[in-house]
Short mmCIF file of C-alpha atoms and ligand atoms in Angstrom, two decimals:
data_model
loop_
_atom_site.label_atom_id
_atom_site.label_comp_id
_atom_site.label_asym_id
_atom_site.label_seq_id
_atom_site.Cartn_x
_atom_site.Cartn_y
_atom_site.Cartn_z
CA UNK A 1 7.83 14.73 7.65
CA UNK A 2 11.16 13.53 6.30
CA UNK A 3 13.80 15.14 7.92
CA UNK A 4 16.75 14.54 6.49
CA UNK A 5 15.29 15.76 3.55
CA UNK A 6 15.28 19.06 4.86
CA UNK A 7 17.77 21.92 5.11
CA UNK A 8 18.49 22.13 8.77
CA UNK A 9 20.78 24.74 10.47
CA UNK A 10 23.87 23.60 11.51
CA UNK A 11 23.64 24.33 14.91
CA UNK A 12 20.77 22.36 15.08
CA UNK A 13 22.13 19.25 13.49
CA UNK A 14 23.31 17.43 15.97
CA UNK A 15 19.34 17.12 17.82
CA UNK A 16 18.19 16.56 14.53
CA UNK A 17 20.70 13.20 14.06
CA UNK A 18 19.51 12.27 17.92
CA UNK A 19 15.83 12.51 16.93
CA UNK A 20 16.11 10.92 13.50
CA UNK A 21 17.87 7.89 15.13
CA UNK A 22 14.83 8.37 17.43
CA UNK A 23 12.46 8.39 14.41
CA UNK A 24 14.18 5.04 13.26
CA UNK A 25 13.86 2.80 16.21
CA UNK A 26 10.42 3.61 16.23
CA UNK A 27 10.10 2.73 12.42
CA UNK A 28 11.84 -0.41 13.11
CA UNK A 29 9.95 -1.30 16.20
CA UNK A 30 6.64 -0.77 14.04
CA UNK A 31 7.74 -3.39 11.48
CA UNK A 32 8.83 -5.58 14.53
CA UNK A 33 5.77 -5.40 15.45
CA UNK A 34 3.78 -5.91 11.95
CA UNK A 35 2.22 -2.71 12.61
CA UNK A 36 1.42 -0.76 9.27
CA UNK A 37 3.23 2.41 8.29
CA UNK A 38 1.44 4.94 7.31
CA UNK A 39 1.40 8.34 5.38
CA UNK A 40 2.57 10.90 8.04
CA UNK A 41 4.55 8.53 10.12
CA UNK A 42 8.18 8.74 9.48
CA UNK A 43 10.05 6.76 7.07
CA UNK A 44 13.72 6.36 6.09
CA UNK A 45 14.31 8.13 2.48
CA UNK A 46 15.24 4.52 0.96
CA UNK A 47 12.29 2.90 2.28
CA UNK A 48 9.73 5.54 0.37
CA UNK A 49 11.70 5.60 -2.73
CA UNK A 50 11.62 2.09 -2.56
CA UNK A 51 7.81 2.23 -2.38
CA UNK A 52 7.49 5.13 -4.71
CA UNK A 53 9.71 3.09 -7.56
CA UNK A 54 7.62 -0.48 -6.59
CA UNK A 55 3.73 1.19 -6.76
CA UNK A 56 4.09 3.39 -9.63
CA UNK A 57 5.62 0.77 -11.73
CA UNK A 58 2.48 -1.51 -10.63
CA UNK A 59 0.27 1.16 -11.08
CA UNK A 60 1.46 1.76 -14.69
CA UNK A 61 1.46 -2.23 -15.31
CA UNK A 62 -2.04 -2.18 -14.54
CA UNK A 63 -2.69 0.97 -17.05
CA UNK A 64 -0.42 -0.52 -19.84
CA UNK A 65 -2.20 -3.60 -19.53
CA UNK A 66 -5.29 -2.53 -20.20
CA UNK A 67 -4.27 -2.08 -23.76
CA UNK A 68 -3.78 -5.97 -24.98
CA UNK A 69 -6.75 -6.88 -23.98
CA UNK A 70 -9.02 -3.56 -24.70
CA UNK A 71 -8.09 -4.13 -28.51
CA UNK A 72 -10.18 -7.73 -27.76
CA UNK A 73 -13.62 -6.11 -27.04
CA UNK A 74 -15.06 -5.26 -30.02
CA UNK A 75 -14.39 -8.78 -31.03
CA UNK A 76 -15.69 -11.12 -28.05
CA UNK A 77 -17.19 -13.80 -29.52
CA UNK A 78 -20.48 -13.23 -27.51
CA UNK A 79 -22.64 -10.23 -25.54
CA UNK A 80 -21.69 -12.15 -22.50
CA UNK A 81 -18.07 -12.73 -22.90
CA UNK A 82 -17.74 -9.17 -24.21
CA UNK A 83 -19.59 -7.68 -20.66
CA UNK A 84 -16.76 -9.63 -18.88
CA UNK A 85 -14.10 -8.68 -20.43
CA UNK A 86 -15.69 -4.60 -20.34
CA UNK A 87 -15.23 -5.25 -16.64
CA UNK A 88 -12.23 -6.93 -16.24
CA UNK A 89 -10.50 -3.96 -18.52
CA UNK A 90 -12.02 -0.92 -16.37
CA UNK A 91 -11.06 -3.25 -13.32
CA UNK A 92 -7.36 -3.05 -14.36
CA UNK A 93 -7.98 0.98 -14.79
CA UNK A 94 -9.55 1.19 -11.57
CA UNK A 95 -6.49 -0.94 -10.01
CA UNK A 96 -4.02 1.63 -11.70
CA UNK A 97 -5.59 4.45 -10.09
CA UNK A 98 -5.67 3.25 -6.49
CA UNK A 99 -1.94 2.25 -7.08
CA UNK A 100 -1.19 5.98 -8.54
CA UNK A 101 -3.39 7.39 -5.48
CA UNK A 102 -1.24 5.49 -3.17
CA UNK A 103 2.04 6.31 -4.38
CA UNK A 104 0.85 10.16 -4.29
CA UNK A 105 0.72 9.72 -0.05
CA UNK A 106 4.51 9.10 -0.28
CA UNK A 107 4.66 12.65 -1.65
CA UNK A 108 5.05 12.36 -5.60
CA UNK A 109 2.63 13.93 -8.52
CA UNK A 110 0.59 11.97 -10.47
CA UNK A 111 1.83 13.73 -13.49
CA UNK A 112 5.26 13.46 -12.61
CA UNK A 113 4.77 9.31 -12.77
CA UNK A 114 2.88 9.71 -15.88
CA UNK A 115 5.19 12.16 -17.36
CA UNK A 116 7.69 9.42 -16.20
CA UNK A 117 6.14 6.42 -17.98
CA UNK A 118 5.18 8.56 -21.05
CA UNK A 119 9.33 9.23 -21.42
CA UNK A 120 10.20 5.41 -21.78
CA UNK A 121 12.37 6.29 -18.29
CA UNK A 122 9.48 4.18 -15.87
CA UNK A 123 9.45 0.45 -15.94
CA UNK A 124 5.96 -1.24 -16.03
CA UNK A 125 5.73 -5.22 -16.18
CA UNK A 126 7.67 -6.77 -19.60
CA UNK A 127 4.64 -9.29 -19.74
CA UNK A 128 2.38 -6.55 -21.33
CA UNK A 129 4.71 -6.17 -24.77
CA UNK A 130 3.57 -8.95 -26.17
CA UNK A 131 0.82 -9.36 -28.41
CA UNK A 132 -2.52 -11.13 -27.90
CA UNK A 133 -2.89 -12.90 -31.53
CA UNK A 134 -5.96 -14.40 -31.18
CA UNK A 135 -9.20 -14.89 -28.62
CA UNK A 136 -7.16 -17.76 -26.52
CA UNK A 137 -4.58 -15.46 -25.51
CA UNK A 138 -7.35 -13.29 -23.91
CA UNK A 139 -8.24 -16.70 -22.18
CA UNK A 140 -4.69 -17.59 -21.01
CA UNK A 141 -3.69 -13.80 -20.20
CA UNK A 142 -6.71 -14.01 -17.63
CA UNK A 143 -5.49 -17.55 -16.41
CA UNK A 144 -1.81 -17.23 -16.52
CA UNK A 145 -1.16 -13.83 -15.64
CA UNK A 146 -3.93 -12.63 -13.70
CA UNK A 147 -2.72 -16.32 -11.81
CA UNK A 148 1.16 -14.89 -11.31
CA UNK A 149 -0.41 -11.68 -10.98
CA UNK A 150 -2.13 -13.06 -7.68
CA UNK A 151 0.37 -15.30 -6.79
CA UNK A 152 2.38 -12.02 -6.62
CA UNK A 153 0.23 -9.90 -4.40
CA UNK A 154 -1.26 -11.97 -2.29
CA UNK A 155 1.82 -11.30 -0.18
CA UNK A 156 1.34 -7.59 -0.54
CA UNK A 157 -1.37 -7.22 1.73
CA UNK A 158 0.69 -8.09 4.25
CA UNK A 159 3.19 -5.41 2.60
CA UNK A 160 4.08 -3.14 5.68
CA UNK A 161 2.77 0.09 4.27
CA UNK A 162 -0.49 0.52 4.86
CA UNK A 163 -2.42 1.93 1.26
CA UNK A 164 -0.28 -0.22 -0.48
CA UNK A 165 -1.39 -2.95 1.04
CA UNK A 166 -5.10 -2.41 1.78
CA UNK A 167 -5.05 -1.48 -1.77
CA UNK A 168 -3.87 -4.62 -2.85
CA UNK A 169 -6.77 -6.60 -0.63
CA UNK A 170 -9.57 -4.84 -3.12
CA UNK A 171 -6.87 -5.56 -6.35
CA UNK A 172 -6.55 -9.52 -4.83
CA UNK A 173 -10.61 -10.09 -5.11
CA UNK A 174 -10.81 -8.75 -8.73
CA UNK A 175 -8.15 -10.61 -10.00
CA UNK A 176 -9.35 -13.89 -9.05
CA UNK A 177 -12.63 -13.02 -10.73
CA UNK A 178 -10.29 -12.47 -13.85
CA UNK A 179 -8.17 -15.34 -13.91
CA UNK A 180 -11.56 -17.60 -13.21
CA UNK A 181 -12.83 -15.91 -16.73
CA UNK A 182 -10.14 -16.47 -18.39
CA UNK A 183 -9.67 -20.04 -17.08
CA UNK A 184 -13.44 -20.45 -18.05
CA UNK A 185 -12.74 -19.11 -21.68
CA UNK A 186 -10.48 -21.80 -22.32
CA UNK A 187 -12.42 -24.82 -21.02
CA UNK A 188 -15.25 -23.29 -23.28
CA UNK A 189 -12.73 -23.18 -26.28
CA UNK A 190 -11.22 -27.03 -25.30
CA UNK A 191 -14.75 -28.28 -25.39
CA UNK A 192 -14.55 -26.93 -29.06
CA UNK A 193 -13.22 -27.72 -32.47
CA UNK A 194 -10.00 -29.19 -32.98
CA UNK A 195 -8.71 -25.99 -34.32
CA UNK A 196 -10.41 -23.80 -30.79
CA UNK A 197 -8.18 -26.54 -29.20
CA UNK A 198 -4.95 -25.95 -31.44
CA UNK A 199 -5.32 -22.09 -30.89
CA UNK A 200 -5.35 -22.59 -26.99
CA UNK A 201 -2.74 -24.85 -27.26
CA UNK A 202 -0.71 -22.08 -29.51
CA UNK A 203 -1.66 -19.13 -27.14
CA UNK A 204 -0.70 -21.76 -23.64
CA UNK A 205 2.86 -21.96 -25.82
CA UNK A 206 3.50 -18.23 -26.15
CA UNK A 207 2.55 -17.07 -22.68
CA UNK A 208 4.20 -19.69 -20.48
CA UNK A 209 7.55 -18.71 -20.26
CA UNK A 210 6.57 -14.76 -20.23
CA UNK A 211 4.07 -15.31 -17.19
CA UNK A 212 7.52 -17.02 -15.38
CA UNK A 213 9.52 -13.71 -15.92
CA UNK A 214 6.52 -11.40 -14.59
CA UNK A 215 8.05 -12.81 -11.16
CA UNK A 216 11.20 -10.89 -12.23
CA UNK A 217 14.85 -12.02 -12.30
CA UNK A 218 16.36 -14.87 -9.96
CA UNK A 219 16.37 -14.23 -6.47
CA UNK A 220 20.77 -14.00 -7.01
CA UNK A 221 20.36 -11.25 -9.61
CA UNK A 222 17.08 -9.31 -7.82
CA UNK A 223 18.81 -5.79 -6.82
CA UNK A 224 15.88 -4.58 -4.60
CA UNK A 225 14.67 -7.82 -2.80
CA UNK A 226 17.17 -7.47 0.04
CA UNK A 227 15.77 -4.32 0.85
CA UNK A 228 12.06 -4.78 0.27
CA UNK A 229 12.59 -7.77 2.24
CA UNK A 230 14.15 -6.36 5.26
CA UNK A 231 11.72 -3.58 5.35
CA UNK A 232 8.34 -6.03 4.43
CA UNK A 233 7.49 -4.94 1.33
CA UNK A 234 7.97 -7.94 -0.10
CA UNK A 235 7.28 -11.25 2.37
CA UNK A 236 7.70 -13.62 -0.61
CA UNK A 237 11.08 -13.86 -2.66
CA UNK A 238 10.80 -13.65 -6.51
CA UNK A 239 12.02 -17.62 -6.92
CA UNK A 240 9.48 -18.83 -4.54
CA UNK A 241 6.66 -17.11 -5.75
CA UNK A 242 7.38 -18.12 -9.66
CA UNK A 243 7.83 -21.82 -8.04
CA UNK A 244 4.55 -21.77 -5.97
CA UNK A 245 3.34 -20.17 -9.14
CA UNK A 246 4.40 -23.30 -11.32
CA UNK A 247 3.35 -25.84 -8.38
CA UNK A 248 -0.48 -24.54 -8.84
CA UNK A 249 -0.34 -23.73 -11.89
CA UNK A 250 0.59 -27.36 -13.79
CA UNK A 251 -2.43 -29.68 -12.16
CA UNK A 252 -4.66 -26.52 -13.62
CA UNK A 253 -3.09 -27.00 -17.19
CA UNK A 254 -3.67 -31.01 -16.74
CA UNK A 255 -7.35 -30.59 -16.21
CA UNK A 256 -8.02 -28.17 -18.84
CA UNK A 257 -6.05 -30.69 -21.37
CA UNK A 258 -3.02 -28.25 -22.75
CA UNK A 259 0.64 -28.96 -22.48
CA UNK A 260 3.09 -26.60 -20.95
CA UNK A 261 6.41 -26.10 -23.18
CA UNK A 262 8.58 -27.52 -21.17
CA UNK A 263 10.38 -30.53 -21.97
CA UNK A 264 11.95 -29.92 -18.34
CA UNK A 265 8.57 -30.06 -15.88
CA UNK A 266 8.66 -32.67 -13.94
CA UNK A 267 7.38 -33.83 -10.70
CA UNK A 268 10.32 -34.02 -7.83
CA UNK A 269 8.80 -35.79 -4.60
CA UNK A 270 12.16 -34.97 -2.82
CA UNK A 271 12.47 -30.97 -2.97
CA UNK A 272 10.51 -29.71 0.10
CA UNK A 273 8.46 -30.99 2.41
CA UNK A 274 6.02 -31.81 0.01
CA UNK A 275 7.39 -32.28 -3.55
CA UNK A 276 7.43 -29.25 -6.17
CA UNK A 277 7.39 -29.49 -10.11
CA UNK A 278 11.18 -29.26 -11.62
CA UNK A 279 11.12 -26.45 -14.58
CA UNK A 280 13.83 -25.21 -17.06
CA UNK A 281 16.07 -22.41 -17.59
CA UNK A 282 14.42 -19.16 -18.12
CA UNK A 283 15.62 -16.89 -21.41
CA UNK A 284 16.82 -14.09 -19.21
CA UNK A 285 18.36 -12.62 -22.27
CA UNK A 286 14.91 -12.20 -23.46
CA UNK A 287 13.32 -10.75 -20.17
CA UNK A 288 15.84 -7.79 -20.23
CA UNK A 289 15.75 -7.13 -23.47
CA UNK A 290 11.64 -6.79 -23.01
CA UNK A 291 12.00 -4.69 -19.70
CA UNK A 292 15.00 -2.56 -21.89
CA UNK A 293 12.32 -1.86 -24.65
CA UNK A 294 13.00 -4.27 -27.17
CA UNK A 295 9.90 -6.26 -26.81
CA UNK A 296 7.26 -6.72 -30.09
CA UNK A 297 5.15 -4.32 -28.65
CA UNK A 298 7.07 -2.01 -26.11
CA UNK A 299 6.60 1.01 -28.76
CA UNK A 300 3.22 0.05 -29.39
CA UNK A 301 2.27 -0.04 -25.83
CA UNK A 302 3.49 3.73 -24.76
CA UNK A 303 2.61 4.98 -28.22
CA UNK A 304 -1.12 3.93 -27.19
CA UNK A 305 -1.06 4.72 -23.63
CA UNK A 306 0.49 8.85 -24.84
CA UNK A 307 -2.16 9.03 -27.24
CA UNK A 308 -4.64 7.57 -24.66
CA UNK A 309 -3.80 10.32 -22.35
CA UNK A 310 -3.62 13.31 -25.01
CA UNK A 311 -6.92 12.13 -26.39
CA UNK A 312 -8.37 12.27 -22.78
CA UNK A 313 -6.67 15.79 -21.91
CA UNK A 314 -10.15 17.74 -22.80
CA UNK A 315 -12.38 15.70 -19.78
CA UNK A 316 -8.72 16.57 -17.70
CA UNK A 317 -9.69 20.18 -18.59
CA UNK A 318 -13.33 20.34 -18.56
CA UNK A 319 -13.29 18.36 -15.03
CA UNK A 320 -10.53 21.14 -13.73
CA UNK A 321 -12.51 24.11 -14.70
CA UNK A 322 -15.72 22.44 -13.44
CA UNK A 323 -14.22 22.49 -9.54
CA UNK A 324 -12.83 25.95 -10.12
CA UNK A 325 -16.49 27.07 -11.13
CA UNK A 326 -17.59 25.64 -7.88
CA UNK A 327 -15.36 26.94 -5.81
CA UNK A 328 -15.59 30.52 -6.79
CA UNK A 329 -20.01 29.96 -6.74
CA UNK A 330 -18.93 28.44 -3.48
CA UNK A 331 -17.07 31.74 -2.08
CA UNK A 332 -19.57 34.30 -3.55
CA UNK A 333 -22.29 32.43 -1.77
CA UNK A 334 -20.04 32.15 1.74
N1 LIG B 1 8.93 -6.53 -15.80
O1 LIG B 1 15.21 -6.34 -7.88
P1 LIG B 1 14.03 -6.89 -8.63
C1 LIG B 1 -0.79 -7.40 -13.44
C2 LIG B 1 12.76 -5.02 -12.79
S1 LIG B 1 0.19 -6.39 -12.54
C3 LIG B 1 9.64 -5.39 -15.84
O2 LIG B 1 13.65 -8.29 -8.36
P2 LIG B 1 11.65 -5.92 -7.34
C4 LIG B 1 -2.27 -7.18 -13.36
C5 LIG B 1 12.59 -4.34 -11.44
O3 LIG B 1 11.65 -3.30 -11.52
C6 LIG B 1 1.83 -6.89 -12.96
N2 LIG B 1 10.62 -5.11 -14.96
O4 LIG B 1 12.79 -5.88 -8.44
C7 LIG B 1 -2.85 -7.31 -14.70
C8 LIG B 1 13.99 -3.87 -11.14
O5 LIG B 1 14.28 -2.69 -11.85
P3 LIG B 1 14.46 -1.24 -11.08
C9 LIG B 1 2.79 -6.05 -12.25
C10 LIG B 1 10.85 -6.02 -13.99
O6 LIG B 1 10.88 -4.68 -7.47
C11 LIG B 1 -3.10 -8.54 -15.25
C12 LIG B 1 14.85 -4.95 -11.78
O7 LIG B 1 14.03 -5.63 -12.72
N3 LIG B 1 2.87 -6.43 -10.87
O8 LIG B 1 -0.26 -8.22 -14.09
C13 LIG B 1 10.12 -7.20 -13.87
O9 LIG B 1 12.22 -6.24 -6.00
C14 LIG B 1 -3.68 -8.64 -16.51
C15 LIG B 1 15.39 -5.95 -10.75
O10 LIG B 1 14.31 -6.72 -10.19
C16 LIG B 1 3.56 -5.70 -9.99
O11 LIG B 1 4.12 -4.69 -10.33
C17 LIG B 1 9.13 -7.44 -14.82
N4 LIG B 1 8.39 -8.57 -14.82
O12 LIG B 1 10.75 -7.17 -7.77
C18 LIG B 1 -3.15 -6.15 -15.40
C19 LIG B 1 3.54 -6.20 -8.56
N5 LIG B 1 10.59 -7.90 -12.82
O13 LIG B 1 13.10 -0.85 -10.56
C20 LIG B 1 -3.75 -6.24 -16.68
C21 LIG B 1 4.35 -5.36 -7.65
C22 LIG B 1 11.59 -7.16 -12.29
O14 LIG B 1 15.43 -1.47 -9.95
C23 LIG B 1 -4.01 -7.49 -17.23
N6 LIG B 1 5.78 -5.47 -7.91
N7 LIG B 1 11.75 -6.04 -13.00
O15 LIG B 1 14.95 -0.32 -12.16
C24 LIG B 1 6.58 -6.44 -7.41
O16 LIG B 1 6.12 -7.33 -6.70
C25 LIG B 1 8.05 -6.36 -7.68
O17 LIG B 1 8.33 -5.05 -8.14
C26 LIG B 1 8.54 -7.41 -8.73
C27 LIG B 1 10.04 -7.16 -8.99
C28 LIG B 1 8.40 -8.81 -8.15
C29 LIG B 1 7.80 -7.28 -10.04
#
């Protein structure tokens, strides 16, 4: 499938350069086109790696952040709030495992990803080492990062390989059901007590700036968007999602009565066609030292998600040696 992976005799080389030149025009005539690319058709090496490096890390964002707001539902306030968030937290599983099922048609293991993530050597999104203190920050991680967490892959079902981005058409629906929870939680809690309103307020304070980084670093320092841009992975650069992001995102904090901390926002009728909302500087010092493991929870995170997966390595076993049974009652009865 990819040939210039493989070990071709010499002789041969020069009809294998011909053909893989060959193979490329037709991969870039598909992306002219907007057609899909798909499993078995050929690919340059960069462009799977590219995809390989891109899903898993999404895939293991989704299973990492499972874990700030799994440690909420034994303490939903109610039966009803606790059902929702139950589903919300298996959706995010089941999003990790199409992601991890998708990234295994570009021809990597499963375990090699985990094994990857397990080491400290994969990256999964920064906004999951931080800590949900108190039942608003389950609110605002369902309406501020499930929101950038849209706003980000919208565009990816539109991403030019195919799973990836008929995966992402299943993973758009869900998360709008979570960020609508989550917005809901908080206009519950603002209808409240002065202190329910303090503690959203607190919570809106602590997320804001890390839901702006989840759209990664400035479109001038973003190694990989060239690339994923040329090749339609990404359709959407990094600064213009996290301002579309910030354009929705303020009339939503306005109606729900909180704040954003930003002496900075303001309205700016002249930038665009339309006007966009004016934001300030962005701690990048403190986004890379959260993706380079410094966070307040990084260790936390992949202590949970090792034990999480040593815990589970008995139904790993029992389901492995269930198919084998099968199989052999299979060929005995054949
Ligand atoms: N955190 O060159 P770029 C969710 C890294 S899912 C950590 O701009 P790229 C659902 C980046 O990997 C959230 N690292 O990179 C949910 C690269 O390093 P590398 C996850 C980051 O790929 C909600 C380096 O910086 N979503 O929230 C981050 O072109 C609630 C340079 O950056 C996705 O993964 C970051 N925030 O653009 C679940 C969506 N940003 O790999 C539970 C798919 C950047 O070269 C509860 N991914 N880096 O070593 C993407 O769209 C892109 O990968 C970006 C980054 C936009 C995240």
């Amino acid at each position: 499938m990819y040939t210039q992976a493989m070990d071709i005799p010499s002789g041969d080389r020069e009809a294998s350069e011909n053909s893989d030149a060959a193979y490329e025009a037709e991969f870039d005539a598909k992306l002219a086109r907007g057609d899909f690319i798909e499993p078995k058709d050929w690919m340059p090496e960069r462009y799977r790696k590219t995809l390989i490096r891109q899903i898993s890390q999404h895939a293991h964002s989704e299973i990492v952040g499972m874990l700030p707001e799994g440690g909420w539902i034994t303490r939903a306030p109610t039966l009803e709030r606790k059902c929702i968030l139950l589903a919300k937290v298996q959706d995010e599983a089941g999003h990790g495992m199409y992601l991890y099922s998708a990234a295994e048609t570009l021809g990597v293991s499963r375990d090699d990803l985990i094994e990857a993530l397990h080491s400290g050597k994969a990256k999964y999104s920064s906004i999951f080492n931080y800590p949900t203190k108190t039942w608003a920050d389950i609110g605002v991680v369902g309406w501020l990062v499930d929101g950038a967490a849209i706003m980000n892959q919208i565009p990816l079902t539109r991403c030019s390989y195919g799973p990836y981005a008929r995966a992402m058409v299943r993973v758009c629906k869900e998360e709008s059901f979570h960020q609508r929870q989550g917005y809901d939680l908080l206009l519950t809690l603002m209808k409240g007590s002065t202190d329910q309103r303090a503690m959203v307020q607190d919570a809106v304070n602590r997320w804001w700036w890390p839901s702006l980084m989840m759209f990664g670093p400035h479109d001038s320092e973003s190694t990989n968007s060239g690339d994923s841009m040329k090749w339609g992975i990404k359709r959407i650069s990094n600064d213009d999602l996290r301002q579309k992001f910030v354009d929705a995102t303020v009339p939503q904090a306005k109606l729900l009565g909180v704040t954003l901390p930003d002496p900075d926002l303001k309205w700016n009728p002249a930038r665009g066609e339309a006007g966009h909302w004016d934001f300030g500087p962005i701690d990048w010092s403190e986004f890379w030292s959260v993706v380079n493991g410094h966070g307040e929870c990084n260790a936390e995170r992949l202590a949970d998600r090792i034990k999480a997966w040593d815990d589970g390595a008995w139904v790993r076993e029992a389901a492995l040696a269930h198919t084998q049974k099968r199989r052999h009652r299979d060929c005995v009865a054949a």
